mmCIF file of C-alpha atoms in Angstrom:
data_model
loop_
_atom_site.group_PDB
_atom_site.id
_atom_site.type_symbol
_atom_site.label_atom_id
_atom_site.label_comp_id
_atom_site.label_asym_id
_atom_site.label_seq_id
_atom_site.Cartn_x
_atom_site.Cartn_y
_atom_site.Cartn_z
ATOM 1 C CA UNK D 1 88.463 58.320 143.089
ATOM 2 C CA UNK D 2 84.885 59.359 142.395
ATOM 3 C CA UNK D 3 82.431 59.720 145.622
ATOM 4 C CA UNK D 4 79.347 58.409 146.255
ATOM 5 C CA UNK D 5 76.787 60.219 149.103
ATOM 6 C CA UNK D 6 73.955 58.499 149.973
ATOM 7 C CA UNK D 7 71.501 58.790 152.793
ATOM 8 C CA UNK D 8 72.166 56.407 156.187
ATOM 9 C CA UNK D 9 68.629 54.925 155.389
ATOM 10 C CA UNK D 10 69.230 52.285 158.144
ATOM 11 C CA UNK D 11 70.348 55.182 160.903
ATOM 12 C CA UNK D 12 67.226 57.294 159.830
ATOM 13 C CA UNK D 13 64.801 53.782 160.512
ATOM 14 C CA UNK D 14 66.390 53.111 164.128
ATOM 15 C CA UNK D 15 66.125 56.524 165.440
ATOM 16 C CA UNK D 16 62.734 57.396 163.743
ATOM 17 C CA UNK D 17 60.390 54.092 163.749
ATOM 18 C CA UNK D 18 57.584 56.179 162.316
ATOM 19 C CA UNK D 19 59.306 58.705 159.353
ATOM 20 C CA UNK D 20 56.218 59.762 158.215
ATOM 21 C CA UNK D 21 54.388 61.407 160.935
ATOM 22 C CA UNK D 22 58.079 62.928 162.089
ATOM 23 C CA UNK D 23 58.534 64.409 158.910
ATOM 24 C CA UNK D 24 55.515 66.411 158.893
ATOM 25 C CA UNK D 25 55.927 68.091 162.035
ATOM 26 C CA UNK D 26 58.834 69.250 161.267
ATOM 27 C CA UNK D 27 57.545 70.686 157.475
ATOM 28 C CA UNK D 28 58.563 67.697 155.170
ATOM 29 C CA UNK D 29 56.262 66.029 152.246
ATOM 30 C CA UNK D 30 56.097 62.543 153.314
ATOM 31 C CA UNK D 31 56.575 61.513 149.551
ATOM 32 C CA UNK D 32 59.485 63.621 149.274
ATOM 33 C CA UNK D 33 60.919 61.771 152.572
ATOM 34 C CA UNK D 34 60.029 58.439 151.165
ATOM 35 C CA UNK D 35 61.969 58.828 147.476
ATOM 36 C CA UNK D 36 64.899 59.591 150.034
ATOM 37 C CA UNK D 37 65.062 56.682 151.369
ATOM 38 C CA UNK D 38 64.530 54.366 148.416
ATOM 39 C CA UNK D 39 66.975 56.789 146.230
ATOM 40 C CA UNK D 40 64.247 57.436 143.986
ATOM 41 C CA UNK D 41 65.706 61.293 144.612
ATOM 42 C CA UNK D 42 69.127 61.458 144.735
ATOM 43 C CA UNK D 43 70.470 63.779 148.179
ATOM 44 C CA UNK D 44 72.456 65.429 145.823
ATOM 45 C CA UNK D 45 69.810 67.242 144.338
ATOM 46 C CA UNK D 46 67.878 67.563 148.048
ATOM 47 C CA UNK D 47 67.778 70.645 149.048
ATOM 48 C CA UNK D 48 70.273 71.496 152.582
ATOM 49 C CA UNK D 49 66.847 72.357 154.516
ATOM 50 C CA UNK D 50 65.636 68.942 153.821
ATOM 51 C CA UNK D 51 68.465 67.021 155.334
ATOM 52 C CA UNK D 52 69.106 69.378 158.099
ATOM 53 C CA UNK D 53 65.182 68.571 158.904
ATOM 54 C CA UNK D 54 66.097 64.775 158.080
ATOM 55 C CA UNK D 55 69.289 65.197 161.361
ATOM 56 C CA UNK D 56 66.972 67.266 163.316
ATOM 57 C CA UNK D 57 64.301 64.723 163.836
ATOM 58 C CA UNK D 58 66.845 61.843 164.064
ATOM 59 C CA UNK D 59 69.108 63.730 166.322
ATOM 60 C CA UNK D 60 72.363 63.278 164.376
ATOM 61 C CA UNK D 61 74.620 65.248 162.367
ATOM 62 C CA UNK D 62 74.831 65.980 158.827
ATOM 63 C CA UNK D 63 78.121 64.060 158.930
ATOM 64 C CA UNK D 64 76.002 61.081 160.352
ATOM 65 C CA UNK D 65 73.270 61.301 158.139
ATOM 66 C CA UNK D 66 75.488 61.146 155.763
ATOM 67 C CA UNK D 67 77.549 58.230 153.702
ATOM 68 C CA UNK D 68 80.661 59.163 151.900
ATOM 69 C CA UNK D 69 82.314 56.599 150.390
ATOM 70 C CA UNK D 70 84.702 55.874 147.602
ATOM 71 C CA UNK D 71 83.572 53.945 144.392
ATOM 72 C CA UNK D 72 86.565 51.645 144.901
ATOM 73 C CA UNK D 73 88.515 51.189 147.827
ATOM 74 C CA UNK D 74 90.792 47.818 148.018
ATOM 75 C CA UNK D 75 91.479 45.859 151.049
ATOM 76 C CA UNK D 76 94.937 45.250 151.850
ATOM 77 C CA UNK D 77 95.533 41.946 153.034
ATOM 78 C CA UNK D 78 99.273 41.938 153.135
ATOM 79 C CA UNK D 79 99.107 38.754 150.906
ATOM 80 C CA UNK D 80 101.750 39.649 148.109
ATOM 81 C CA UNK D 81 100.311 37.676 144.997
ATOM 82 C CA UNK D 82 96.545 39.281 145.723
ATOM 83 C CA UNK D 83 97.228 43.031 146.418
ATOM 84 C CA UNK D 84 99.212 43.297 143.888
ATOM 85 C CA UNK D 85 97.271 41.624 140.706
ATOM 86 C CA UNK D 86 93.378 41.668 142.265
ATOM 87 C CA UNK D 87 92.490 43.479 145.191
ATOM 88 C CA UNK D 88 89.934 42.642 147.363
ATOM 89 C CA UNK D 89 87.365 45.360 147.216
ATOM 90 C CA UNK D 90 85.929 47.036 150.327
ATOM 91 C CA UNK D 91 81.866 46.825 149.681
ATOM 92 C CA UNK D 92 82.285 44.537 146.870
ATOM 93 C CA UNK D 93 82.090 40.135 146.194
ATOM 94 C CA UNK D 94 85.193 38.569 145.632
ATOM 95 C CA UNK D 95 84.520 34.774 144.022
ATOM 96 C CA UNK D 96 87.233 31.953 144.286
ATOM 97 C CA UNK D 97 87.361 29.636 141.634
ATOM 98 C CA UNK D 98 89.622 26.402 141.952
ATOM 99 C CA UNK D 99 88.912 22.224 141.955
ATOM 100 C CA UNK D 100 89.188 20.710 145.157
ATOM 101 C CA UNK D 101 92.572 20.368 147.178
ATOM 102 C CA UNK D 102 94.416 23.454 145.407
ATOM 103 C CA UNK D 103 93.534 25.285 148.560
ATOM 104 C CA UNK D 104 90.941 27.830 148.272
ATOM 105 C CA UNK D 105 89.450 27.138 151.502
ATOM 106 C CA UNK D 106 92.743 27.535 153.301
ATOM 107 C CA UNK D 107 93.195 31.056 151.444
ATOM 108 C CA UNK D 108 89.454 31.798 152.825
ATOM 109 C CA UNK D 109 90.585 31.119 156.400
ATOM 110 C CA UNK D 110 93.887 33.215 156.012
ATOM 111 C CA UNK D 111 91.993 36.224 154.444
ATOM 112 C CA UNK D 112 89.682 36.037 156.870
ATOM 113 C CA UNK D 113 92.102 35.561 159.958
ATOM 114 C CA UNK D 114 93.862 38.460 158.752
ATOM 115 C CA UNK D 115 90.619 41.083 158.277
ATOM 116 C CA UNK D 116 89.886 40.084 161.944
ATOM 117 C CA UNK D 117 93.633 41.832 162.800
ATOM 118 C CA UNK D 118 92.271 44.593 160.839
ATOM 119 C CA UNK D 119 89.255 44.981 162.813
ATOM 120 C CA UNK D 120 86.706 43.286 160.221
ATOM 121 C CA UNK D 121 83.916 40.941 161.958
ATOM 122 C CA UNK D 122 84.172 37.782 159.691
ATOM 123 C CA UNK D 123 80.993 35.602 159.820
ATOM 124 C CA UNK D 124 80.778 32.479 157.586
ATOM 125 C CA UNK D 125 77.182 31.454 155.572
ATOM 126 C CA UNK D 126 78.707 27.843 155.312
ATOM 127 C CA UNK D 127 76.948 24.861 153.019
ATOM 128 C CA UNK D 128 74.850 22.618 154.895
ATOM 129 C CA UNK D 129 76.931 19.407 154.362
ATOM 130 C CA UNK D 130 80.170 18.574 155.943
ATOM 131 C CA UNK D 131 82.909 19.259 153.158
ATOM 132 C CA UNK D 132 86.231 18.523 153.698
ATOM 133 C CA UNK D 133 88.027 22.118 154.558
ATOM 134 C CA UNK D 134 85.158 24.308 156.012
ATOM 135 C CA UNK D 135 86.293 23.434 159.296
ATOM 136 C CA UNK D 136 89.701 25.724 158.495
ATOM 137 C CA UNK D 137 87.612 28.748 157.648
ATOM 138 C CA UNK D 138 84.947 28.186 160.348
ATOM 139 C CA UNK D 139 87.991 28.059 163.074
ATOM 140 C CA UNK D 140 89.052 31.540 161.964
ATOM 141 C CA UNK D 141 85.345 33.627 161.822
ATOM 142 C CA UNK D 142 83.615 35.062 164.571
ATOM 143 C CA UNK D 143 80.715 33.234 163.763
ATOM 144 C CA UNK D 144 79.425 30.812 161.043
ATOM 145 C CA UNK D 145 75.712 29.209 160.377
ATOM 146 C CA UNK D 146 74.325 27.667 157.355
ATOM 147 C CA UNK D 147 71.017 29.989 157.809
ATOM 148 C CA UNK D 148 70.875 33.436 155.991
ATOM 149 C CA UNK D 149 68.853 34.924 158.775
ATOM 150 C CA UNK D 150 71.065 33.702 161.679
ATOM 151 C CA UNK D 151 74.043 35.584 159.454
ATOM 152 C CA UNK D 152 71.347 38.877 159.041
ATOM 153 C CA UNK D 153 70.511 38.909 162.911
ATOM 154 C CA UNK D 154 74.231 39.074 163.596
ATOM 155 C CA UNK D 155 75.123 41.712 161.235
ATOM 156 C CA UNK D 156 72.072 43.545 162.692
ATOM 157 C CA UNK D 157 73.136 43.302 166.380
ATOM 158 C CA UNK D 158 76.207 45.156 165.473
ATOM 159 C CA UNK D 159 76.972 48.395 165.792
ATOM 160 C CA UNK D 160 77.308 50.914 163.147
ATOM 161 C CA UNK D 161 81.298 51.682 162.469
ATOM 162 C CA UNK D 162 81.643 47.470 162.365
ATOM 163 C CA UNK D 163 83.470 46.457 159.056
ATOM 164 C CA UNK D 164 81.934 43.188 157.829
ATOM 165 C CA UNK D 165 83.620 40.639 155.497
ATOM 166 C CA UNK D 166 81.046 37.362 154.963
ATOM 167 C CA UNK D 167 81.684 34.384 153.317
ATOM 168 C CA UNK D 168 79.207 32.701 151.498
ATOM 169 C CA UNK D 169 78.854 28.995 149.638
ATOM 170 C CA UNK D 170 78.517 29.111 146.202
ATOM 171 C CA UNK D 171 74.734 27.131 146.649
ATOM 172 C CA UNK D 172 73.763 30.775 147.525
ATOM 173 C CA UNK D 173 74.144 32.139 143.481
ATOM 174 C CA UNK D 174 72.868 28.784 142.412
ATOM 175 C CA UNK D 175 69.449 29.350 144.057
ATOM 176 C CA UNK D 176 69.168 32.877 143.535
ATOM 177 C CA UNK D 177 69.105 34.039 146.881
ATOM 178 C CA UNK D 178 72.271 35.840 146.699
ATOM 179 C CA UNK D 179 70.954 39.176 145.463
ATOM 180 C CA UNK D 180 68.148 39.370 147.859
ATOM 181 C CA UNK D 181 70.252 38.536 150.734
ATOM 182 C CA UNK D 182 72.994 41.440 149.752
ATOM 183 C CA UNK D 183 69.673 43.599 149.590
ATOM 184 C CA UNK D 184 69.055 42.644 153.169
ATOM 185 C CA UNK D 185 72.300 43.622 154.687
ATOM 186 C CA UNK D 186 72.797 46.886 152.979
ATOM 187 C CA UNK D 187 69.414 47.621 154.588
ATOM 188 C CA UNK D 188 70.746 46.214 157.811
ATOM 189 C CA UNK D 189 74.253 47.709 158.292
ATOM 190 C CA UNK D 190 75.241 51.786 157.232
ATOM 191 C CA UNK D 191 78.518 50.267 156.725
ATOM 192 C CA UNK D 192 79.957 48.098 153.164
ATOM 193 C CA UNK D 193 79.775 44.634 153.218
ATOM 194 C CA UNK D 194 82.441 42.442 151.364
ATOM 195 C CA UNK D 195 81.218 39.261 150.307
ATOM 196 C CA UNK D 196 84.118 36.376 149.415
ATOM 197 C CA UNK D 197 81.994 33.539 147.468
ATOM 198 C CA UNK D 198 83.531 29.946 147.829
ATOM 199 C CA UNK D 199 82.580 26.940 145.571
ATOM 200 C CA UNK D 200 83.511 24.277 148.545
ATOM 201 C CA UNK D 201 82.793 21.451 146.095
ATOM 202 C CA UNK D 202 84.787 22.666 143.795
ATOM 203 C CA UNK D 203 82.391 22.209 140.575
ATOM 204 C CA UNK D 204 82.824 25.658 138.572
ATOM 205 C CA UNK D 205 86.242 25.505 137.360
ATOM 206 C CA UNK D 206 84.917 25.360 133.448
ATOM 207 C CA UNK D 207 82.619 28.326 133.719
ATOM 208 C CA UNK D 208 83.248 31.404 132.353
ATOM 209 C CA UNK D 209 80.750 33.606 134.971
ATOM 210 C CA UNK D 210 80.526 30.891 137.892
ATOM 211 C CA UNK D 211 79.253 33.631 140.555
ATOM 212 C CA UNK D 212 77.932 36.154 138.012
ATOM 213 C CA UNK D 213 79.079 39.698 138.403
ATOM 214 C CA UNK D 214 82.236 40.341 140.629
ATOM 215 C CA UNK D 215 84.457 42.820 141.974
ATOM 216 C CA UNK D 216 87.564 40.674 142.343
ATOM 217 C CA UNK D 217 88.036 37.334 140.819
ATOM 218 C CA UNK D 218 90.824 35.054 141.739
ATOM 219 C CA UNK D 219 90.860 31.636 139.826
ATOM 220 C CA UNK D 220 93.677 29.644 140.900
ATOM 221 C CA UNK D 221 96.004 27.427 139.021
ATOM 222 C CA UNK D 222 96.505 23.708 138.655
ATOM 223 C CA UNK D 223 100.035 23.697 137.845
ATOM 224 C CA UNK D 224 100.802 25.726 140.446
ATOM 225 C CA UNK D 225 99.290 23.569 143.086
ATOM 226 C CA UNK D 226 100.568 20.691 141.804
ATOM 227 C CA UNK D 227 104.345 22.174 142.517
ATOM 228 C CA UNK D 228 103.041 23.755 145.927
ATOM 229 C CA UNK D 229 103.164 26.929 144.951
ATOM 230 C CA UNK D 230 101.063 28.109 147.584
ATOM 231 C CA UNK D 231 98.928 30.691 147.532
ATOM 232 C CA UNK D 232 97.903 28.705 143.887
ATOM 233 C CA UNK D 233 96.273 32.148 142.797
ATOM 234 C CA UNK D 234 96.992 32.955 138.974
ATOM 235 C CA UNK D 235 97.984 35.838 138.628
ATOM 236 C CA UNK D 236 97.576 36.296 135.069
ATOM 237 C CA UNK D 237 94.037 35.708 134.830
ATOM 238 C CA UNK D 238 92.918 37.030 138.147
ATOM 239 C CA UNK D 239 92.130 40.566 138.686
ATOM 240 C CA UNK D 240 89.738 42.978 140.261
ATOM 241 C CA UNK D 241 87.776 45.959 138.740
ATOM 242 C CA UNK D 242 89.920 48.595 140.918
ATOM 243 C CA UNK D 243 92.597 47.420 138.129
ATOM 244 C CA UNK D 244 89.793 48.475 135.539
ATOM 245 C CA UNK D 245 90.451 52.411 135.822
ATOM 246 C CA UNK D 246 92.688 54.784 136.768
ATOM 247 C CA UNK D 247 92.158 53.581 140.837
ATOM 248 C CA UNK D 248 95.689 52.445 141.149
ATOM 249 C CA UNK D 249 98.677 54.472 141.379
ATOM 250 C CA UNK D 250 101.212 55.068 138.741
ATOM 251 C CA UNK D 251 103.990 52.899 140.989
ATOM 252 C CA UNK D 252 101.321 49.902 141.844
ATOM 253 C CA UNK D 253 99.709 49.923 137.665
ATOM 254 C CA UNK D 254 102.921 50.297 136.510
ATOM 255 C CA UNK D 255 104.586 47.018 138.184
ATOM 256 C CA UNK D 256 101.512 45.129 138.050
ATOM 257 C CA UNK D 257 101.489 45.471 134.246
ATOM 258 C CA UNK D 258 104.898 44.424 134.329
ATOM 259 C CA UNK D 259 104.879 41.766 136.394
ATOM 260 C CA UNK D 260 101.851 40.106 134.753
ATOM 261 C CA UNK D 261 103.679 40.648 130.851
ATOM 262 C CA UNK D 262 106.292 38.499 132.368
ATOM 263 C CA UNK D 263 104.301 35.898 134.106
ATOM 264 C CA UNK D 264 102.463 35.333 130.845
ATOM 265 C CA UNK D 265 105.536 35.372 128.662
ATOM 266 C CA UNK D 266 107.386 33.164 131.530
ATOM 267 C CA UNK D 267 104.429 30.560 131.171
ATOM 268 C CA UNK D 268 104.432 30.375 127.495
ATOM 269 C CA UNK D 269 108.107 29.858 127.568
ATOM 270 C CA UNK D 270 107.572 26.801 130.304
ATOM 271 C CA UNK D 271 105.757 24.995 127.437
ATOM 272 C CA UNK D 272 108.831 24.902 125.122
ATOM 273 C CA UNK D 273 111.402 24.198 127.683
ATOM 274 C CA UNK D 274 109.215 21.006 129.092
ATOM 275 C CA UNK D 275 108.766 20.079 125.464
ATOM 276 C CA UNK D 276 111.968 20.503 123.900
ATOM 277 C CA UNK D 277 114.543 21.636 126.633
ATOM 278 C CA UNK D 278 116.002 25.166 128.015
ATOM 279 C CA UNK D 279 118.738 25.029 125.156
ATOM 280 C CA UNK D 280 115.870 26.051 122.586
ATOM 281 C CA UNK D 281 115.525 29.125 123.970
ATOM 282 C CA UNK D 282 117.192 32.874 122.894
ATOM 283 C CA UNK D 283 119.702 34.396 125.667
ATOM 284 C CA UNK D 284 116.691 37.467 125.198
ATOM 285 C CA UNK D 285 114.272 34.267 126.538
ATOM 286 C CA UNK D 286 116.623 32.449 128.829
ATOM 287 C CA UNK D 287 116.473 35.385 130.864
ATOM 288 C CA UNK D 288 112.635 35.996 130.764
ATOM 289 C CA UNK D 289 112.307 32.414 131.923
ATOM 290 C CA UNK D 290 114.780 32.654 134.656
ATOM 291 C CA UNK D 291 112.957 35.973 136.016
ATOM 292 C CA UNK D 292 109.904 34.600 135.413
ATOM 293 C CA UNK D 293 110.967 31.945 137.577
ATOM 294 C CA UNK D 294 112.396 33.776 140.413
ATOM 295 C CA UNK D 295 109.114 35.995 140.427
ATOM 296 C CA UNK D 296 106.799 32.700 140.748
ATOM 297 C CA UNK D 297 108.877 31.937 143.666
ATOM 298 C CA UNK D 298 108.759 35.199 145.550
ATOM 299 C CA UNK D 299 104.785 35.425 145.156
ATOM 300 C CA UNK D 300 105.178 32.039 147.306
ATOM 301 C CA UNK D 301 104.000 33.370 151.015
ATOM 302 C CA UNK D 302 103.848 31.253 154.332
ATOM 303 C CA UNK D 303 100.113 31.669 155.974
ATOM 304 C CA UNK D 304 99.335 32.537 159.483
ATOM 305 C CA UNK D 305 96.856 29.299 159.840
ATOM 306 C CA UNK D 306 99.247 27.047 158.075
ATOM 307 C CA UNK D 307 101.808 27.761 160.461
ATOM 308 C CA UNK D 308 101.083 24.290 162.812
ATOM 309 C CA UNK D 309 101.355 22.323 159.537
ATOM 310 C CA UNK D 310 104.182 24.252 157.772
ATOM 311 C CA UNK D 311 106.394 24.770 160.718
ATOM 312 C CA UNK D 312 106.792 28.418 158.966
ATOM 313 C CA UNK D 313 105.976 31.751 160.902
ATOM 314 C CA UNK D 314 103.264 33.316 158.638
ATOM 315 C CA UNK D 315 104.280 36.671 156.863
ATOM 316 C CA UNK D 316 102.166 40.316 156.433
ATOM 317 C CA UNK D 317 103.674 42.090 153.406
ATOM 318 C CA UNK D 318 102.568 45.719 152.977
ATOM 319 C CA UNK D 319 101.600 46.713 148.889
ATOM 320 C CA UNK D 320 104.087 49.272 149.454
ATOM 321 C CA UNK D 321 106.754 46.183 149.764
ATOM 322 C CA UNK D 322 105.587 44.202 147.626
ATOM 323 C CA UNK D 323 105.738 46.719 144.634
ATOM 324 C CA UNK D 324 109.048 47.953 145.360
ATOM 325 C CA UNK D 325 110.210 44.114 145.909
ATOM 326 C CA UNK D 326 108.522 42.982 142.889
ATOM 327 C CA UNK D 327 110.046 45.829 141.135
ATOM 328 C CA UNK D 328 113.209 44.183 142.015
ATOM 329 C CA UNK D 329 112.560 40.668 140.645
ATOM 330 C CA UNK D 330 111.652 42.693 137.603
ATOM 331 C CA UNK D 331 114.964 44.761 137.277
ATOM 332 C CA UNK D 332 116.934 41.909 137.653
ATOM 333 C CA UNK D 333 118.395 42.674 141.039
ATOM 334 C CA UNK D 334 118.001 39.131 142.812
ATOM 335 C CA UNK D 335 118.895 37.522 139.074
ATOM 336 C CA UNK D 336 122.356 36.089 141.295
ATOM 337 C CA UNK D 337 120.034 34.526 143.605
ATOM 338 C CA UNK D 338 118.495 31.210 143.340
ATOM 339 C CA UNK D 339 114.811 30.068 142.658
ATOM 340 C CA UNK D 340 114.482 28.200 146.441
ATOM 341 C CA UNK D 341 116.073 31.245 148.453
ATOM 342 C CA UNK D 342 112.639 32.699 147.087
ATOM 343 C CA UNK D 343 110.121 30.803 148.308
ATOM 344 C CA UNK D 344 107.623 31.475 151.230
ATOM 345 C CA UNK D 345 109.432 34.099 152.063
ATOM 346 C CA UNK D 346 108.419 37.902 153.219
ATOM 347 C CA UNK D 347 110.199 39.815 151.838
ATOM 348 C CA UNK D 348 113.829 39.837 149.270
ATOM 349 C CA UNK D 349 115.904 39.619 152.837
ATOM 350 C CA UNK D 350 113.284 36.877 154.381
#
């Protein structure tokens, strides 16, 4: 993966109120200081003496003054049917796209309960009105509010190593407010913040760019919701820009390309057997429709918060499972076993 370096702008502001006048008694131009900061001057073209000035006067290291971080690195949530077709992206805005009671607000609350057993602060931007759902996500943040500032105070009364996942109502892109208040926290926080966008009312299933630019996009799928097949994510059309390069493995590319040719293939194949039976199809196609089956089933997962309602102990899947299990399902290996031994299950042996 490429790496970025950029300056820790918001360290530099709390240890040094006024940058100016410390800058220049320790030898720095003030305007070379200031196109720091904004990025107007890139730190890798600074010169060394600059930024060891730049640690001196805000008593850090170099290592603290500054950022190194990776272009795209993915959050893994140990949800099968998401790490292994769109990634969550660490820094970037994840949008959920579905119509009401396919149950992207109970996804939400499990992502979210699960970053908080990785050590992520979760906060919640919520809409203003009661909508039927929020409740489930606000139960598993650390703290929620339907005011942009109350959410920017918090993330500014934490301290610097926190990792920060937000969620934010979809009313934020429709006013435009969005951008400015990412601008905010980035000026807030030293470390990324991922931002999960939620259409509670569930209006934007039609549009091609409901959120506008994303890193990870998971649009869920009708069909599947109507069978409960939960999580109702589609894995065909979802996806994430870490799938855009060469940021996955060989292993992890590999099976997800795979895995998605056969989903798509199984789906077209769905339409001829409800139309004109499973007889139509070839023995080549009887068996992609079978697999495709059996695959559709194992991306099935019980949820941590839906365990009161499911009476089903929710299940963490590494990647590194899920590939080699998928990989399975793909080979043919569980091709004895039937389509209900493989759902909400963990793993093959769940």
């Amino acid at each position: 993966m490429k790496e970025n370096i950029r300056l820790n702008v918001a360290l530099l502001k709390r240890r040094v109120p006024n940058l100016t006048i410390a800058a220049k008694s320790v030898g720095l131009r003030p305007a070379t200081v200031s196109n720091l900061t904004t990025g107007k001057i890139s730190i890798a073209k600074s010169e060394v003496k600059t930024l060891v000035a730049l640690a001196t006067i805000a008593d850090c290291t170099l290592d603290e003054l500054i950022i190194r971080e990776n272009d795209t690195e993915k959050i893994e949530t140990g949800i099968k049917v998401l790490d292994l077709f769109a990634p969550l992206v660490r820094g970037g805005t994840a949008g959920l796209v579905a119509r009401p009671g396919m149950g992207q607000l109970v996804l939400m609350a499990e992502i979210f309960h699960r970053l908080k057993k990785l050590h992520f602060t979760t906060l919640f931007l919520m809409p203003s009105e009661e909508i039927a759902g929020v409740n489930d996500v606000i139960e598993q943040v650390d703290y929620s509010s339907s005011y942009p500032d109350d959410i920017y105070n918090r993330v500014q009364e934490m301290n610097e190593e926190s990792n920060i996942v937000i969620g934010v109502d979809r009313t934020m892109v429709v006013t435009g407010d969005l951008f400015d208040f990412q601008e905010k926290l980035q000026e807030a926080t030293v470390r990324p913040v991922t931002i999960v966008l939620v259409d509670t009312l569930g209006e934007v299933v039609d549009e091609d760019l409901p959120y506008g630019p994303l890193e990870t996009f998971w649009r869920f799928d009708m069909d599947l919701a109507t069978r409960k097949m939960f999580p109702a994510v589609d894995p065909v059309v979802s996806t994430s820009s870490i799938l855009e390069g060469a940021y996955l493995d060989s292993p992890h590319f590999s099976i997800q390309q795979r895995a998605r040719k056969l989903l798509r293939r199984y789906k077209e194949l769905t339409f001829i057997v409800d139309q004109w039976g499973i007889e139509k199809l070839s023995e080549s196609d009887l068996l992609v429709y079978r697999r495709g089956q059996r695959l559709e089933a194992f991306l099935t997962q019980p949820f941590y918060v839906a365990e009161p309602v499911a009476k089903k102990k929710g299940e963490w899947v590494s990647l590194q499972d899920t590939i080699e299990q998928v990989r399975k399902v793909l080979d043919g290996v569980v091709d004895h076993k039937d389509v209900e031994d493989l759902l909400y299950v963990g793993g093959l042996d769940g």
